[in-house]
Amino acid sequence: MGLFSRKPKLPPAARPPLADDERVLAWSAAGNGEGDGVVVASNLGLWLPGRGHRLGWHDILKAVWSGHELTVTPAERVTERDGYQVVADCPAETYLLVEPGDLPHQVRARVTRSVAYTQHHPVPGGAGRIAARRVAGVDGLSWTVRYDPGTPVDDEQVLAETDRLVAAARAASAPADA
């Protein structure tokens, strides 16, 4: 493409069912070995081929761009605790982007921008990452904990220490005038 060329608009047949306040930021035709489709980044999240729903930027634990392939690791909600959710990695999904354009940049920027706080902490018998994420269109932060593999997640000491760590992180990140 030339210096002033623009990528054509997303074909109507490939357009996901966007919300009224949602707009397309970037897109690319893609393949993942199980069929082709389109990856679409919007202001509210990422639409991946074969999914009937959008992944919110806050629901993406990791996104990696190889220069040809975009690999996305979504979060799976495991349980709800008082004031936070425990999440785990879903299987990573990899897509070969045909004409990536601005898509990898938008994914990186939006996932990074959603993170308001992240810190890895030891807990009895293991460790976990506490994160606060901004959710598009929602006031406040969404708090999550992702335990390291092998951490005894049902242990009472682990749960008590996690509750304490999340409460301390929430207090430390609260606005001064709140």
Coordinates of N, CA and C in Angstrom, one line a residue:
M1 N 0.8 -1.2 0.0 CA 0.0 0.0 0.0 C 0.9 1.2 0.0
G2 N 0.5 2.2 -0.7 CA 1.2 3.5 -0.8 C 1.1 4.3 0.5
L3 N 1.8 5.4 0.6 CA 1.9 6.2 1.8 C 0.5 6.7 2.2
F4 N -0.4 7.0 1.2 CA -1.7 7.6 1.5 C -2.8 6.6 1.3
S5 N -2.5 5.3 1.0 CA -3.5 4.3 0.7 C -4.2 4.0 2.1
R6 N -5.4 3.6 2.0 CA -6.1 3.2 3.2 C -6.6 1.8 2.9
K7 N -6.6 1.0 4.0 CA -7.2 -0.3 3.9 C -8.7 -0.2 3.6
P8 N -9.2 -1.0 2.8 CA -10.7 -1.0 2.5 C -11.5 -1.2 3.8
K9 N -12.7 -0.7 3.8 CA -13.6 -0.9 4.9 C -13.9 -2.4 5.2
L10 N -14.2 -2.7 6.4 CA -14.6 -4.0 6.7 C -15.8 -4.4 5.9
P11 N -15.8 -5.5 5.2 CA -16.9 -5.9 4.4 C -18.1 -6.2 5.3
P12 N -19.3 -5.8 4.9 CA -20.5 -6.0 5.8 C -20.7 -7.4 6.2
A13 N -20.4 -8.4 5.4 CA -20.6 -9.8 5.7 C -19.6 -10.2 6.8
A14 N -18.5 -9.5 7.0 CA -17.5 -9.9 8.0 C -17.7 -9.1 9.3
R15 N -18.6 -8.1 9.3 CA -18.8 -7.2 10.4 C -19.5 -8.0 11.6
P16 N -18.9 -8.0 12.8 CA -19.5 -8.6 13.9 C -20.7 -7.8 14.4
P17 N -21.5 -8.5 15.3 CA -22.7 -7.8 15.8 C -22.3 -6.7 16.8
L18 N -21.9 -5.6 16.4 CA -21.4 -4.5 17.3 C -22.5 -3.9 18.1
A19 N -22.2 -3.5 19.3 CA -23.1 -2.8 20.2 C -23.3 -1.4 19.6
D20 N -24.4 -0.7 20.0 CA -24.7 0.6 19.5 C -23.6 1.6 19.7
D21 N -22.8 1.5 20.8 CA -21.7 2.5 21.1 C -20.4 1.9 20.7
E22 N -20.3 0.9 19.9 CA -19.1 0.2 19.5 C -18.7 0.6 18.1
R23 N -17.4 0.8 17.9 CA -16.9 1.2 16.6 C -15.6 0.4 16.3
V24 N -15.5 0.0 15.0 CA -14.3 -0.7 14.5 C -13.1 0.2 14.5
L25 N -12.0 -0.3 15.1 CA -10.7 0.5 15.1 C -9.7 -0.1 14.1
A26 N -9.7 -1.4 13.9 CA -8.8 -2.1 13.0 C -9.3 -3.5 12.8
W27 N -8.9 -4.1 11.7 CA -9.3 -5.5 11.4 C -8.3 -6.1 10.4
S28 N -8.4 -7.4 10.3 CA -7.6 -8.2 9.4 C -8.2 -9.5 9.1
A29 N -8.2 -9.9 7.8 CA -8.5 -11.3 7.5 C -7.5 -12.2 8.2
A30 N -8.0 -13.3 8.7 CA -7.2 -14.2 9.5 C -7.5 -15.7 9.3
G31 N -6.5 -16.5 9.6 CA -6.7 -17.9 9.6 C -6.1 -18.5 10.9
N32 N -6.7 -19.6 11.4 CA -6.1 -20.2 12.6 C -6.0 -21.7 12.4
G33 N -6.0 -22.2 11.2 CA -5.9 -23.6 10.9 C -7.2 -24.4 11.0
E34 N -8.3 -23.7 11.5 CA -9.6 -24.3 11.6 C -10.6 -23.6 10.7
G35 N -10.1 -22.8 9.8 CA -10.9 -22.0 9.0 C -10.5 -20.6 9.0
D36 N -11.0 -19.8 8.1 CA -10.6 -18.4 8.0 C -11.7 -17.6 8.6
G37 N -11.4 -16.4 8.9 CA -12.3 -15.4 9.4 C -11.7 -14.0 9.5
V38 N -12.2 -13.2 10.3 CA -11.7 -11.9 10.5 C -11.5 -11.6 12.0
V39 N -10.4 -10.9 12.3 CA -10.1 -10.4 13.6 C -10.5 -8.9 13.6
V40 N -11.3 -8.5 14.5 CA -11.7 -7.1 14.6 C -11.5 -6.5 15.9
A41 N -10.8 -5.4 16.0 CA -10.6 -4.7 17.2 C -11.6 -3.5 17.2
S42 N -12.3 -3.4 18.3 CA -13.2 -2.3 18.5 C -12.8 -1.5 19.8
N43 N -13.5 -0.4 20.0 CA -13.3 0.3 21.2 C -13.7 -0.5 22.5
L44 N -14.5 -1.5 22.3 CA -14.9 -2.3 23.5 C -14.2 -3.6 23.7
G45 N -13.5 -4.1 22.6 CA -12.8 -5.4 22.8 C -12.4 -6.0 21.4
L46 N -12.2 -7.3 21.5 CA -11.6 -8.0 20.3 C -12.6 -9.1 19.9
W47 N -12.9 -9.1 18.6 CA -13.8 -10.1 18.0 C -12.9 -11.1 17.3
L48 N -13.0 -12.4 17.6 CA -12.1 -13.4 17.0 C -13.0 -14.3 16.2
P49 N -12.4 -14.9 15.1 CA -13.2 -15.8 14.3 C -13.7 -17.0 15.1
G50 N -14.9 -17.4 14.8 CA -15.5 -18.6 15.5 C -16.2 -18.3 16.8
R51 N -16.1 -17.0 17.3 CA -16.7 -16.7 18.5 C -17.9 -15.8 18.2
G52 N -19.0 -16.0 18.9 CA -20.2 -15.2 18.7 C -20.3 -14.0 19.6
H53 N -19.2 -13.8 20.4 CA -19.2 -12.7 21.3 C -17.8 -12.0 21.3
R54 N -17.7 -10.8 21.8 CA -16.5 -10.0 21.9 C -15.8 -10.4 23.2
L55 N -14.5 -10.4 23.1 CA -13.6 -10.4 24.3 C -13.4 -9.0 24.7
G56 N -13.8 -8.6 25.9 CA -13.4 -7.3 26.4 C -11.9 -7.2 26.6
W57 N -11.4 -6.0 26.5 CA -10.0 -5.8 26.6 C -9.5 -6.3 28.0
H58 N -10.3 -6.1 29.0 CA -10.0 -6.6 30.3 C -10.0 -8.1 30.5
D59 N -10.6 -8.8 29.5 CA -10.6 -10.3 29.6 C -9.5 -10.9 28.8
I60 N -8.5 -10.1 28.3 CA -7.4 -10.7 27.6 C -6.2 -10.7 28.6
L61 N -5.7 -11.8 29.0 CA -4.6 -11.9 29.9 C -3.3 -11.6 29.2
K62 N -3.2 -12.0 27.9 CA -1.9 -11.9 27.2 C -2.2 -11.8 25.7
A63 N -1.5 -10.9 25.0 CA -1.6 -10.9 23.5 C -0.2 -10.7 23.0
V64 N 0.2 -11.6 22.1 CA 1.6 -11.5 21.5 C 1.5 -11.5 20.0
W65 N 2.3 -10.5 19.4 CA 2.4 -10.4 18.0 C 3.8 -10.8 17.6
S66 N 3.8 -11.8 16.7 CA 5.1 -12.4 16.2 C 5.6 -11.7 14.9
G67 N 4.8 -10.8 14.4 CA 5.1 -10.2 13.1 C 4.3 -10.8 12.0
H68 N 3.7 -12.0 12.2 CA 2.8 -12.6 11.3 C 1.5 -13.1 12.0
E69 N 1.7 -13.6 13.2 CA 0.6 -14.2 14.0 C 0.3 -13.4 15.3
L70 N -1.0 -13.4 15.6 CA -1.5 -12.8 16.8 C -1.9 -13.9 17.7
T71 N -1.3 -14.0 18.9 CA -1.7 -15.1 19.8 C -2.4 -14.4 21.0
V72 N -3.6 -14.8 21.3 CA -4.4 -14.2 22.4 C -4.7 -15.2 23.4
T73 N -4.5 -14.9 24.7 CA -4.8 -15.8 25.8 C -5.9 -15.1 26.6
P74 N -7.2 -15.6 26.5 CA -8.3 -15.0 27.2 C -8.3 -15.5 28.7
A75 N -9.0 -14.8 29.5 CA -9.2 -15.2 30.9 C -10.4 -16.0 31.0
E76 N -10.4 -17.0 31.9 CA -11.6 -17.8 32.3 C -11.9 -17.5 33.7
R77 N -13.1 -17.1 34.0 CA -13.5 -16.8 35.3 C -13.7 -18.2 36.1
V78 N -13.0 -18.3 37.2 CA -13.0 -19.6 37.9 C -14.0 -19.4 39.1
T79 N -13.9 -18.4 39.8 CA -14.8 -18.1 41.0 C -14.9 -16.7 41.3
E80 N -16.0 -16.3 42.0 CA -16.2 -14.9 42.5 C -15.9 -14.9 44.0
R81 N -15.1 -14.0 44.4 CA -14.8 -13.8 45.8 C -15.3 -12.4 46.2
D82 N -15.2 -12.1 47.4 CA -15.6 -10.8 47.9 C -14.8 -9.7 47.3
G83 N -15.2 -9.0 46.3 CA -14.5 -7.8 45.7 C -13.6 -8.2 44.6
Y84 N -13.5 -9.4 44.2 CA -12.6 -9.8 43.1 C -13.0 -11.1 42.5
Q85 N -12.5 -11.4 41.3 CA -12.7 -12.7 40.6 C -11.4 -13.4 40.5
V86 N -11.4 -14.7 40.7 CA -10.3 -15.6 40.4 C -10.4 -16.0 39.0
V87 N -9.3 -15.8 38.2 CA -9.3 -16.2 36.8 C -8.2 -17.1 36.5
A88 N -8.3 -17.8 35.4 CA -7.2 -18.7 34.9 C -7.1 -18.5 33.4
D89 N -6.0 -19.0 32.9 CA -5.7 -18.9 31.4 C -6.6 -19.9 30.7
C90 N -7.3 -19.4 29.7 CA -8.0 -20.2 28.7 C -6.9 -20.6 27.7
P91 N -7.1 -21.7 26.9 CA -6.1 -22.0 25.9 C -5.8 -20.8 24.9
A92 N -4.6 -20.6 24.6 CA -4.2 -19.5 23.7 C -4.7 -19.8 22.3
E93 N -5.1 -18.7 21.6 CA -5.6 -18.8 20.3 C -4.7 -18.0 19.4
T94 N -4.3 -18.7 18.3 CA -3.3 -18.0 17.4 C -4.0 -17.8 16.0
Y95 N -3.8 -16.6 15.4 CA -4.4 -16.3 14.1 C -3.3 -15.7 13.3
L96 N -3.1 -16.2 12.1 CA -2.3 -15.7 11.0 C -3.0 -14.5 10.4
L97 N -2.5 -13.3 10.6 CA -3.1 -12.1 10.0 C -2.6 -11.8 8.6
V98 N -3.6 -11.8 7.7 CA -3.3 -11.6 6.3 C -2.7 -10.2 6.0
E99 N -3.4 -9.2 6.4 CA -3.0 -7.8 6.3 C -3.2 -7.1 7.6
P100 N -2.2 -7.3 8.5 CA -2.4 -6.8 9.9 C -2.7 -5.3 10.1
G101 N -2.0 -4.5 9.3 CA -2.2 -3.1 9.4 C -2.0 -2.6 10.8
D102 N -3.0 -1.9 11.4 CA -2.9 -1.3 12.7 C -3.4 -2.2 13.8
L103 N -3.9 -3.4 13.4 CA -4.5 -4.3 14.4 C -3.6 -4.7 15.5
P104 N -2.4 -5.2 15.3 CA -1.5 -5.6 16.4 C -1.3 -4.4 17.4
H105 N -1.1 -3.2 16.8 CA -0.9 -2.0 17.7 C -2.1 -1.7 18.5
Q106 N -3.3 -1.8 17.9 CA -4.5 -1.5 18.7 C -4.7 -2.5 19.8
V107 N -4.4 -3.8 19.5 CA -4.6 -4.8 20.5 C -3.6 -4.6 21.7
R108 N -2.4 -4.3 21.4 CA -1.4 -4.0 22.4 C -1.8 -2.8 23.2
A109 N -2.1 -1.7 22.6 CA -2.5 -0.5 23.2 C -3.7 -0.7 24.1
R110 N -4.7 -1.3 23.6 CA -6.0 -1.4 24.4 C -5.8 -2.4 25.5
V111 N -5.1 -3.5 25.4 CA -4.9 -4.4 26.5 C -4.1 -3.7 27.6
T112 N -3.0 -3.1 27.2 CA -2.2 -2.4 28.1 C -2.9 -1.3 28.8
R113 N -3.7 -0.5 28.1 CA -4.5 0.6 28.7 C -5.5 0.1 29.7
S114 N -6.0 -1.1 29.5 CA -7.0 -1.6 30.4 C -6.4 -2.0 31.8
V115 N -5.1 -2.1 31.9 CA -4.4 -2.5 33.2 C -4.2 -1.2 34.0
A116 N -4.8 -1.1 35.2 CA -4.6 0.0 36.1 C -3.7 -0.4 37.2
Y117 N -3.6 -1.7 37.5 CA -2.7 -2.1 38.6 C -2.4 -3.6 38.3
T118 N -1.1 -4.0 38.6 CA -0.8 -5.4 38.5 C 0.5 -5.6 39.4
Q119 N 0.4 -6.7 40.2 CA 1.5 -7.0 41.1 C 1.4 -8.5 41.4
H120 N 2.6 -9.1 41.3 CA 2.7 -10.5 41.6 C 3.1 -10.6 43.1
H121 N 2.4 -11.5 43.8 CA 2.6 -11.6 45.3 C 2.8 -13.1 45.7
P122 N 3.7 -13.4 46.6 CA 3.7 -14.7 47.2 C 2.5 -14.9 48.1
V123 N 2.0 -16.1 48.1 CA 1.0 -16.6 49.1 C 1.4 -17.9 49.6
P124 N 0.9 -18.4 50.7 CA 1.3 -19.7 51.2 C 1.3 -20.8 50.2
G125 N 2.4 -21.4 49.9 CA 2.4 -22.5 49.0 C 2.5 -22.2 47.5
G126 N 2.6 -20.9 47.2 CA 2.6 -20.5 45.8 C 2.6 -19.0 45.6
A127 N 2.0 -18.5 44.6 CA 1.9 -17.1 44.3 C 0.8 -16.8 43.4
G128 N 0.5 -15.5 43.2 CA -0.6 -15.1 42.3 C -0.4 -13.6 41.9
R129 N -1.0 -13.3 40.8 CA -1.0 -11.9 40.3 C -2.3 -11.3 40.5
I130 N -2.2 -10.1 41.2 CA -3.4 -9.3 41.5 C -3.4 -8.2 40.4
A131 N -4.6 -8.0 39.8 CA -4.7 -7.0 38.7 C -6.0 -6.3 38.9
A132 N -6.0 -5.0 38.6 CA -7.2 -4.2 38.4 C -7.2 -3.7 37.0
R133 N -8.4 -4.0 36.4 CA -8.5 -3.6 35.0 C -9.7 -2.6 34.8
R134 N -9.5 -1.8 33.8 CA -10.5 -0.9 33.4 C -11.4 -1.6 32.4
V135 N -12.7 -1.5 32.6 CA -13.7 -2.2 31.7 C -14.4 -1.1 30.9
A136 N -14.3 -1.2 29.6 CA -14.9 -0.1 28.7 C -16.3 0.1 29.0
G137 N -16.7 1.4 29.3 CA -18.1 1.7 29.5 C -18.5 1.5 31.0
V138 N -17.6 1.1 31.9 CA -18.0 0.9 33.3 C -17.1 1.7 34.2
D139 N -17.7 2.4 35.2 CA -16.9 3.2 36.1 C -16.2 2.2 37.1
G140 N -15.1 2.6 37.6 CA -14.4 1.8 38.6 C -13.5 0.8 37.9
L141 N -12.9 -0.1 38.8 CA -12.0 -1.1 38.3 C -12.6 -2.5 38.6
S142 N -12.2 -3.4 37.8 CA -12.5 -4.8 38.0 C -11.2 -5.5 38.5
W143 N -11.3 -6.1 39.7 CA -10.2 -6.8 40.3 C -10.2 -8.3 40.1
T144 N -9.0 -8.8 39.7 CA -8.8 -10.2 39.5 C -7.6 -10.8 40.2
V145 N -7.6 -12.1 40.4 CA -6.4 -12.8 40.9 C -6.2 -14.0 40.0
R146 N -5.0 -14.1 39.5 CA -4.6 -15.3 38.7 C -3.4 -16.0 39.4
Y147 N -3.7 -17.2 39.9 CA -2.7 -17.9 40.7 C -1.7 -18.6 39.8
D148 N -0.5 -18.7 40.3 CA 0.5 -19.5 39.5 C 0.1 -21.0 39.6
P149 N 0.6 -21.7 38.6 CA 0.3 -23.2 38.6 C 0.9 -23.8 39.9
G150 N 0.2 -24.7 40.5 CA 0.6 -25.4 41.7 C 0.2 -24.7 43.0
T151 N -0.3 -23.5 42.9 CA -0.7 -22.8 44.1 C -2.0 -23.5 44.7
P152 N -2.0 -23.8 46.0 CA -3.2 -24.5 46.5 C -4.4 -23.5 46.7
V153 N -5.1 -23.3 45.6 CA -6.1 -22.2 45.6 C -7.3 -22.4 46.5
D154 N -7.5 -23.6 47.0 CA -8.6 -23.8 48.0 C -8.2 -23.8 49.4
D155 N -6.9 -23.6 49.7 CA -6.3 -23.5 51.0 C -6.8 -22.3 51.8
E156 N -7.3 -22.5 53.0 CA -7.8 -21.3 53.8 C -6.8 -20.2 54.0
Q157 N -5.5 -20.6 54.2 CA -4.5 -19.6 54.3 C -4.2 -18.8 53.0
V158 N -4.3 -19.5 51.9 CA -4.2 -18.8 50.6 C -5.3 -17.8 50.4
L159 N -6.5 -18.3 50.7 CA -7.7 -17.4 50.5 C -7.6 -16.2 51.4
A160 N -7.2 -16.4 52.7 CA -7.1 -15.3 53.6 C -6.1 -14.3 53.2
E161 N -4.9 -14.8 52.8 CA -3.8 -13.9 52.3 C -4.2 -13.2 51.0
T162 N -4.9 -13.9 50.1 CA -5.3 -13.2 48.9 C -6.3 -12.1 49.2
D163 N -7.3 -12.4 50.1 CA -8.3 -11.4 50.5 C -7.5 -10.1 51.0
R164 N -6.5 -10.4 51.9 CA -5.8 -9.3 52.5 C -5.0 -8.5 51.4
L165 N -4.4 -9.2 50.5 CA -3.6 -8.5 49.5 C -4.5 -7.7 48.5
V166 N -5.6 -8.2 48.2 CA -6.5 -7.5 47.3 C -7.0 -6.3 48.0
A167 N -7.4 -6.4 49.3 CA -7.9 -5.3 50.0 C -6.8 -4.2 50.1
A168 N -5.6 -4.6 50.4 CA -4.5 -3.6 50.5 C -4.2 -2.9 49.1
A169 N -4.3 -3.7 48.0 CA -4.1 -3.1 46.7 C -5.2 -2.1 46.4
R170 N -6.4 -2.5 46.7 CA -7.6 -1.6 46.4 C -7.4 -0.3 47.2
A171 N -7.0 -0.4 48.5 CA -6.9 0.8 49.3 C -5.7 1.7 48.8
A172 N -4.7 1.0 48.3 CA -3.5 1.8 47.9 C -3.8 2.5 46.5
S173 N -4.7 1.9 45.7 CA -5.0 2.5 44.4 C -6.2 3.3 44.4
A174 N -6.9 3.5 45.5 CA -8.1 4.3 45.6 C -7.7 5.8 45.4
P175 N -8.5 6.6 44.8 CA -8.3 8.0 44.6 C -8.2 8.7 46.0
A176 N -7.3 9.6 46.2 CA -7.1 10.3 47.5 C -8.3 11.0 48.0
D177 N -9.2 11.5 47.1 CA -10.4 12.2 47.6 C -11.6 11.3 47.7
A178 N -11.4 10.0 47.6 CA -12.6 9.1 47.8 C -13.0 8.9 49.2

